[in-house]
mmCIF file of C-alpha atoms in Angstrom:
data_model
loop_
_atom_site.group_PDB
_atom_site.id
_atom_site.type_symbol
_atom_site.label_atom_id
_atom_site.label_comp_id
_atom_site.label_asym_id
_atom_site.label_seq_id
_atom_site.Cartn_x
_atom_site.Cartn_y
_atom_site.Cartn_z
ATOM 1 C CA MET A 1 124.868 113.599 72.285
ATOM 2 C CA TYR A 2 123.390 110.604 74.336
ATOM 3 C CA LEU A 3 126.103 108.144 75.754
ATOM 4 C CA VAL A 4 125.707 104.926 77.509
ATOM 5 C CA LYS A 5 127.868 102.420 79.577
ATOM 6 C CA THR A 6 129.672 99.754 77.547
ATOM 7 C CA PRO A 7 130.331 96.347 78.877
ATOM 8 C CA GLU A 8 133.772 97.253 78.946
ATOM 9 C CA GLY A 9 133.265 100.402 80.940
ATOM 10 C CA GLN A 10 130.933 98.604 83.442
ATOM 11 C CA GLN A 11 133.947 96.005 83.886
ATOM 12 C CA ALA A 12 136.533 99.062 84.383
ATOM 13 C CA PHE A 13 134.036 100.648 86.792
ATOM 14 C CA LYS A 14 133.517 97.469 88.807
ATOM 15 C CA GLU A 15 137.373 96.816 88.999
ATOM 16 C CA ARG A 16 138.022 100.372 89.963
ATOM 17 C CA HIS A 17 140.301 100.850 87.079
ATOM 18 C CA SER A 18 143.116 103.699 87.595
ATOM 19 C CA ASP A 19 141.955 105.561 84.491
ATOM 20 C CA LEU A 20 138.499 105.978 86.102
ATOM 21 C CA SER A 21 139.138 108.576 88.721
ATOM 22 C CA GLN A 22 136.507 109.267 91.476
ATOM 23 C CA ARG A 23 135.377 112.418 89.428
ATOM 24 C CA LEU A 24 135.015 110.410 86.332
ATOM 25 C CA ARG A 25 133.144 107.673 88.387
ATOM 26 C CA SER A 26 130.704 110.139 89.112
ATOM 27 C CA ALA A 27 130.160 111.055 85.690
ATOM 28 C CA PHE A 28 130.410 107.846 84.291
ATOM 29 C CA LEU A 29 127.185 106.567 86.581
ATOM 30 C CA LEU A 30 125.278 109.445 84.797
ATOM 31 C CA PHE A 31 125.562 108.064 81.502
ATOM 32 C CA ASP A 32 122.204 106.221 80.979
ATOM 33 C CA GLY A 33 121.098 107.017 77.433
ATOM 34 C CA GLN A 34 118.608 109.490 78.912
ATOM 35 C CA ARG A 35 120.725 112.208 79.857
ATOM 36 C CA SER A 36 122.634 114.359 76.981
ATOM 37 C CA LEU A 37 126.665 114.805 77.408
ATOM 38 C CA MET A 38 125.768 118.319 78.247
ATOM 39 C CA GLN A 39 123.736 117.552 81.114
ATOM 40 C CA VAL A 40 126.236 115.325 82.543
ATOM 41 C CA LEU A 41 128.675 117.946 81.993
ATOM 42 C CA GLU A 42 126.706 120.580 83.892
ATOM 43 C CA ALA A 43 125.828 117.961 86.592
ATOM 44 C CA THR A 44 129.590 117.280 87.526
ATOM 45 C CA SER A 45 131.156 120.698 86.510
ATOM 46 C CA ALA A 46 131.944 121.424 90.311
ATOM 47 C CA LEU A 47 134.054 118.193 90.007
ATOM 48 C CA GLY A 48 136.174 119.329 87.307
ATOM 49 C CA VAL A 49 134.888 117.071 84.697
ATOM 50 C CA VAL A 50 135.263 118.385 81.107
ATOM 51 C CA LYS A 51 134.336 117.372 77.694
ATOM 52 C CA ASP A 52 137.602 116.098 76.952
ATOM 53 C CA ASP A 53 137.428 113.756 79.835
ATOM 54 C CA ILE A 54 134.273 112.242 78.700
ATOM 55 C CA LEU A 55 135.553 111.703 75.095
ATOM 56 C CA ALA A 56 138.784 109.694 76.511
ATOM 57 C CA LEU A 57 136.106 107.329 78.054
ATOM 58 C CA VAL A 58 134.586 106.919 74.494
ATOM 59 C CA ASP A 59 138.125 106.492 72.986
ATOM 60 C CA ARG A 60 138.638 103.798 75.530
ATOM 61 C CA GLY A 61 135.465 101.998 74.516
ATOM 62 C CA TRP A 62 133.792 102.490 77.868
ATOM 63 C CA LEU A 63 131.222 104.652 76.869
ATOM 64 C CA ALA A 64 129.312 104.610 73.214
ATOM 65 C CA THR A 65 126.547 106.559 71.599
ATOM 66 C CA ARG A 66 123.140 105.378 72.397
ATOM 67 C CA GLU A 67 122.607 104.120 68.945
ATOM 68 C CA SER A 68 125.817 102.041 68.813
ATOM 69 C CA SER A 69 124.841 100.151 71.911
ATOM 70 C CA ALA A 70 121.491 99.163 70.897
ATOM 71 C CA ALA A 71 123.182 97.066 68.207
ATOM 72 C CA ALA A 72 125.023 95.248 70.498
ATOM 73 C CA PRO A 73 124.240 91.429 71.165
ATOM 74 C CA ALA A 74 122.298 90.966 74.387
ATOM 75 C CA SER A 75 123.760 88.620 77.156
ATOM 76 C CA GLU A 76 122.305 85.219 78.240
ATOM 77 C CA SER A 77 120.300 85.029 81.491
ATOM 78 C CA GLY A 78 118.216 82.900 83.740
ATOM 79 C CA SER A 79 115.725 85.502 83.972
ATOM 80 C CA PRO A 80 112.212 85.870 81.980
ATOM 81 C CA SER A 81 113.538 87.562 78.659
ATOM 82 C CA LEU A 82 112.653 88.118 75.320
ATOM 83 C CA ALA A 83 113.021 85.856 72.236
ATOM 84 C CA PRO A 84 115.754 86.564 69.781
ATOM 85 C CA ALA A 85 113.128 88.018 67.438
ATOM 86 C CA GLU A 86 111.791 90.403 69.957
ATOM 87 C CA LEU A 87 115.426 91.861 70.909
ATOM 88 C CA ALA A 88 115.767 92.266 67.112
ATOM 89 C CA SER A 89 112.803 94.256 66.977
ATOM 90 C CA GLY A 90 113.588 96.540 69.384
ATOM 91 C CA VAL A 91 111.119 95.477 71.937
ATOM 92 C CA GLY A 92 113.832 94.950 74.737
ATOM 93 C CA GLN A 93 115.166 98.598 74.146
ATOM 94 C CA LYS A 94 111.628 99.980 74.329
ATOM 95 C CA ARG A 95 110.893 98.179 77.592
ATOM 96 C CA PHE A 96 114.299 99.039 78.914
ATOM 97 C CA GLN A 97 113.464 102.566 78.419
ATOM 98 C CA LYS A 98 110.145 102.241 80.400
ATOM 99 C CA ALA A 99 111.468 100.081 83.137
ATOM 100 C CA TYR A 100 114.799 101.848 83.940
ATOM 101 C CA PRO A 101 113.444 105.057 85.300
ATOM 102 C CA MET A 102 110.984 103.062 87.376
ATOM 103 C CA ALA A 103 113.412 100.906 88.703
ATOM 104 C CA VAL A 104 116.081 103.730 89.434
ATOM 105 C CA SER A 105 112.925 105.102 91.473
ATOM 106 C CA ILE A 106 112.256 101.938 93.385
ATOM 107 C CA THR A 107 115.807 101.296 94.431
ATOM 108 C CA GLY A 108 116.231 104.997 95.067
ATOM 109 C CA ALA A 109 113.592 104.967 97.439
ATOM 110 C CA LEU A 110 115.064 102.320 99.481
ATOM 111 C CA GLY A 111 117.680 104.685 101.118
ATOM 112 C CA LEU A 112 121.041 102.988 102.502
ATOM 113 C CA LYS A 113 119.468 99.786 102.410
ATOM 114 C CA GLY A 114 119.176 99.632 98.548
ATOM 115 C CA PHE A 115 122.325 101.758 97.820
ATOM 116 C CA ARG A 116 124.044 98.632 96.113
ATOM 117 C CA LEU A 117 121.042 97.630 94.377
ATOM 118 C CA ASN A 118 120.355 101.425 92.993
ATOM 119 C CA LEU A 119 124.213 101.236 91.941
ATOM 120 C CA ALA A 120 123.466 98.071 90.009
ATOM 121 C CA VAL A 121 120.455 99.172 88.349
ATOM 122 C CA GLU A 122 122.126 102.490 87.300
ATOM 123 C CA ALA A 123 124.738 100.384 85.726
ATOM 124 C CA ALA A 124 122.651 98.316 83.668
ATOM 125 C CA MET A 125 123.258 98.784 79.989
ATOM 126 C CA GLY A 126 119.961 97.008 78.794
ATOM 127 C CA TYR A 127 116.880 95.139 78.929
ATOM 128 C CA GLU A 128 118.962 91.893 80.003
ATOM 129 C CA GLN A 129 120.614 93.206 82.793
ATOM 130 C CA LEU A 130 117.653 94.997 84.207
ATOM 131 C CA ALA A 131 115.831 91.977 83.768
ATOM 132 C CA GLU A 132 118.381 89.823 85.462
ATOM 133 C CA LEU A 133 118.018 92.243 88.551
ATOM 134 C CA ALA A 134 114.384 92.026 88.820
ATOM 135 C CA PRO A 135 114.254 89.438 91.234
ATOM 136 C CA ARG A 136 116.444 91.306 93.489
ATOM 137 C CA ILE A 137 114.505 94.574 93.160
ATOM 138 C CA ARG A 138 111.292 92.568 94.041
ATOM 139 C CA ASP A 139 113.047 90.918 97.336
ATOM 140 C CA ALA A 140 114.298 94.305 98.556
ATOM 141 C CA ALA A 141 111.101 96.458 97.600
ATOM 142 C CA GLY A 142 108.370 93.911 98.134
ATOM 143 C CA GLU A 143 105.975 92.834 95.596
ATOM 144 C CA LYS A 144 103.697 95.904 95.841
ATOM 145 C CA ALA A 145 106.345 98.171 94.746
ATOM 146 C CA TYR A 146 107.935 96.022 92.179
ATOM 147 C CA MET A 147 104.888 94.908 90.157
ATOM 148 C CA PRO A 148 104.658 98.172 87.950
ATOM 149 C CA LEU A 149 108.275 97.422 87.234
ATOM 150 C CA HIS A 150 107.409 93.633 86.502
ATOM 151 C CA ARG A 151 104.634 94.470 84.113
ATOM 152 C CA ALA A 152 107.187 97.151 82.395
ATOM 153 C CA LEU A 153 109.882 94.532 81.792
ATOM 154 C CA PHE A 154 107.985 91.227 81.036
ATOM 155 C CA GLU A 155 104.198 91.860 79.985
ATOM 156 C CA ALA A 156 103.698 92.473 76.162
ATOM 157 C CA ASP A 157 101.072 95.112 76.732
ATOM 158 C CA ALA A 158 103.255 96.999 79.020
#
């Protein structure tokens, strides 16, 4: 099972909700739709995170299956984005899946300078949220490092 963060879950994370303990916050960050539930449980087993903990986050609506979150409406933003028809066709999801690992890699390579930006990228739930972070990534990493991400996010042939 592949889970992703919901907008409600991201809000709880940002607000440091009391039901999201430090060990669960560590697990929560790993749910990006690319890692399976078992992979996250293996990675956080030393912290004492168990399947029931994760299922409680699903019950609260803070995590959802990758498939159910793809049907959620996208937020409005001032960044270059896709037309509603492109979003409906899944173009945004495909671009997000291609661009997300690039963005994590770029911001991860910034070290402490990019730590908060890296957390924001890891918390991104979809194309629109990642597109909103693109200008900050460009400013922090520089044009040369940013260009492959720009192509993956915004160019039709990417």
